[in-house]
Amino acid sequence: LIYQDQPVNAGSGFLLIRSDASSAPSLVQLATNAPNSTYFRLNATSSHVVYNNYNGELYTAPISGGNAVMLANNLATNTLDDFILSPDGQTVVYRTKSDNVSKVFSVGIHGDSDPVELSLMNTTIFISDIPKFEISPDGAYVVFTFSKNSENWQELYAVPIAGGEVK
């Protein structure tokens, strides 16, 4: 069971997590500048919770307790609108939008590396929208669709989850 508490003091928000009915809930403190999450997910190993706040910032925190780490903080002009976790629980893939332009990034769940843009193309094509993105079952690739320029049709692409050539 996992849920978000909504305390009176919004700066002290936290998630309550209980792994089974026989133990007391463990608390995971949200970063004080990210008091309320819009949604959150547990990674596959149940070791971390990943969440975003109303400012579009992306955070991770260990389920065992400890400080939250900001995974994406360069979103001042972008809106973080979705994120997914790799099957091994070690990578977060997220999408941002700004002025109707979508970008997809990956970042390690521990926050020890900078995000890598996955939607970079060696072309002058204007990527206007990436409506859907998924991680392959083996966790090796991120697959996404996008519309080129202002076309009304979608193309399917794949890129290694750590970054690389878009195919």
Short mmCIF file of C-alpha atoms in Angstrom, two decimals:
data_model
loop_
_atom_site.label_atom_id
_atom_site.label_comp_id
_atom_site.label_asym_id
_atom_site.label_seq_id
_atom_site.Cartn_x
_atom_site.Cartn_y
_atom_site.Cartn_z
CA LEU A 1 0.00 0.00 0.00
CA ILE A 2 1.29 3.46 -0.83
CA TYR A 3 -0.47 6.77 -0.47
CA GLN A 4 0.30 10.44 -0.07
CA ASP A 5 -0.49 12.31 3.10
CA GLN A 6 -1.81 15.88 2.69
CA PRO A 7 -0.73 17.59 5.90
CA VAL A 8 -1.75 21.10 6.91
CA ASN A 9 1.89 22.19 6.61
CA ALA A 10 2.36 21.61 2.87
CA GLY A 11 6.13 21.82 3.27
CA SER A 12 6.21 18.55 5.19
CA GLY A 13 4.41 16.26 2.77
CA PHE A 14 5.32 12.60 2.86
CA LEU A 15 4.34 9.26 1.43
CA LEU A 16 3.28 6.41 3.70
CA ILE A 17 4.29 2.99 2.50
CA ARG A 18 3.40 -0.37 3.99
CA SER A 19 4.82 -3.49 2.40
CA ASP A 20 2.40 -5.87 4.11
CA ALA A 21 -0.35 -5.85 6.73
CA SER A 22 1.93 -7.15 9.49
CA SER A 23 4.29 -4.17 9.70
CA ALA A 24 3.93 -0.52 10.59
CA PRO A 25 4.01 1.90 7.64
CA SER A 26 7.36 3.34 6.71
CA LEU A 27 7.57 7.02 5.89
CA VAL A 28 9.29 8.49 2.85
CA GLN A 29 9.77 12.24 3.23
CA LEU A 30 9.13 14.24 0.09
CA ALA A 31 11.56 17.05 -0.60
CA THR A 32 10.35 20.22 1.12
CA ASN A 33 10.21 22.07 -2.18
CA ALA A 34 8.06 19.31 -3.66
CA PRO A 35 5.38 18.90 -1.01
CA ASN A 36 2.65 17.41 -3.16
CA SER A 37 3.08 14.91 -5.92
CA THR A 38 0.75 14.78 -8.87
CA TYR A 39 1.45 11.07 -9.16
CA PHE A 40 4.05 8.56 -8.07
CA ARG A 41 5.27 5.08 -8.95
CA LEU A 42 7.34 2.40 -7.25
CA ASN A 43 10.23 0.93 -9.18
CA ALA A 44 10.26 -2.80 -10.02
CA THR A 45 12.47 -3.69 -7.05
CA SER A 46 10.28 -1.66 -4.65
CA SER A 47 13.39 0.14 -3.43
CA HIS A 48 12.46 3.65 -4.64
CA VAL A 49 9.42 5.80 -5.20
CA VAL A 50 9.52 8.24 -8.13
CA TYR A 51 7.16 11.20 -8.16
CA ASN A 52 6.63 14.59 -9.73
CA ASN A 53 5.21 17.76 -8.24
CA TYR A 54 2.94 20.52 -9.50
CA ASN A 55 6.00 22.47 -10.70
CA GLY A 56 6.89 19.67 -13.11
CA GLU A 57 9.95 18.55 -11.15
CA LEU A 58 10.83 14.86 -10.95
CA TYR A 59 12.08 13.25 -7.70
CA THR A 60 13.13 9.88 -6.34
CA ALA A 61 13.36 8.71 -2.74
CA PRO A 62 14.39 5.39 -1.22
CA ILE A 63 11.52 3.43 0.30
CA SER A 64 13.71 2.71 3.31
CA GLY A 65 13.66 6.44 4.10
CA GLY A 66 16.15 9.18 3.41
CA ASN A 67 16.37 12.31 1.38
CA ALA A 68 14.57 12.79 -1.89
CA VAL A 69 16.76 13.49 -4.92
CA MET A 70 15.67 15.70 -7.78
CA LEU A 71 16.08 13.82 -11.07
CA ALA A 72 15.01 16.60 -13.41
CA ASN A 73 15.35 20.23 -12.41
CA ASN A 74 15.84 21.92 -15.76
CA LEU A 75 12.14 22.00 -16.52
CA ALA A 76 11.52 25.73 -15.94
CA THR A 77 10.27 26.24 -19.48
CA ASN A 78 8.99 22.71 -19.98
CA THR A 79 6.16 20.73 -18.46
CA LEU A 80 6.86 17.21 -17.25
CA ASP A 81 3.73 15.38 -18.25
CA ASP A 82 4.49 11.68 -17.94
CA PHE A 83 7.13 9.22 -16.76
CA ILE A 84 7.67 5.46 -16.75
CA LEU A 85 10.17 3.16 -15.06
CA SER A 86 12.38 0.52 -16.66
CA PRO A 87 11.65 -3.16 -15.97
CA ASP A 88 14.82 -3.45 -13.83
CA GLY A 89 13.79 -0.39 -11.79
CA GLN A 90 17.04 1.49 -12.45
CA THR A 91 15.99 4.06 -15.09
CA VAL A 92 13.25 6.67 -15.33
CA VAL A 93 12.07 7.81 -18.76
CA TYR A 94 10.05 11.01 -18.89
CA ARG A 95 8.44 13.32 -21.44
CA THR A 96 8.41 17.10 -21.40
CA LYS A 97 6.38 19.51 -23.48
CA SER A 98 7.00 23.16 -24.25
CA ASP A 99 5.24 25.22 -26.90
CA ASN A 100 3.77 22.01 -28.37
CA VAL A 101 7.23 20.43 -28.73
CA SER A 102 7.76 17.09 -26.98
CA LYS A 103 11.06 15.64 -25.78
CA VAL A 104 11.85 12.30 -24.12
CA PHE A 105 14.67 11.86 -21.57
CA SER A 106 16.14 9.05 -19.48
CA VAL A 107 17.88 9.36 -16.11
CA GLY A 108 19.15 6.88 -13.53
CA ILE A 109 16.84 6.34 -10.56
CA HIS A 110 19.56 7.32 -8.06
CA GLY A 111 20.05 10.77 -9.62
CA ASP A 112 23.79 10.27 -9.99
CA SER A 113 23.85 11.24 -13.67
CA ASP A 114 22.39 13.98 -15.83
CA PRO A 115 19.27 13.28 -17.91
CA VAL A 116 19.92 12.21 -21.51
CA GLU A 117 17.61 13.37 -24.27
CA LEU A 118 16.41 10.36 -26.27
CA SER A 119 14.37 12.19 -28.88
CA LEU A 120 17.31 13.94 -30.57
CA MET A 121 17.23 13.31 -34.28
CA ASN A 122 20.01 13.83 -36.82
CA THR A 123 17.62 15.71 -39.04
CA THR A 124 15.94 19.05 -39.40
CA ILE A 125 12.56 17.49 -38.72
CA PHE A 126 10.55 19.42 -36.16
CA ILE A 127 9.19 16.96 -33.61
CA SER A 128 5.87 18.46 -32.69
CA ASP A 129 4.37 15.73 -30.55
CA ILE A 130 5.36 12.45 -28.92
CA PRO A 131 1.99 11.16 -27.77
CA LYS A 132 3.19 7.73 -26.64
CA PHE A 133 6.44 6.22 -25.40
CA GLU A 134 7.23 2.83 -23.85
CA ILE A 135 10.25 0.89 -22.65
CA SER A 136 10.94 -2.44 -24.33
CA PRO A 137 10.37 -5.53 -22.12
CA ASP A 138 14.13 -6.13 -21.87
CA GLY A 139 14.69 -2.49 -20.83
CA ALA A 140 17.19 -1.87 -23.64
CA TYR A 141 15.14 0.53 -25.79
CA VAL A 142 12.62 3.32 -25.54
CA VAL A 143 10.09 3.22 -28.36
CA PHE A 144 8.08 6.28 -29.24
CA THR A 145 5.86 7.69 -31.95
CA PHE A 146 5.89 11.24 -33.17
CA SER A 147 4.39 13.41 -35.87
CA LYS A 148 6.83 15.10 -38.22
CA ASN A 149 6.43 18.80 -38.84
CA SER A 150 2.69 19.30 -38.76
CA GLU A 151 1.77 16.04 -40.47
CA ASN A 152 -1.28 14.16 -39.28
CA TRP A 153 0.44 10.77 -39.22
CA GLN A 154 2.77 9.10 -36.75
CA GLU A 155 6.08 7.25 -37.21
CA LEU A 156 7.55 4.68 -34.83
CA TYR A 157 11.15 5.02 -33.56
CA ALA A 158 13.43 3.26 -31.08
CA VAL A 159 16.49 4.53 -29.21
CA PRO A 160 18.74 2.82 -26.64
CA ILE A 161 17.54 3.71 -23.12
CA ALA A 162 20.97 5.18 -22.28
CA GLY A 163 20.91 7.35 -25.41
CA GLY A 164 22.26 6.89 -28.87
CA GLU A 165 21.09 6.82 -32.44
CA VAL A 166 17.35 7.00 -33.02
CA LYS A 167 16.26 4.25 -35.42
#
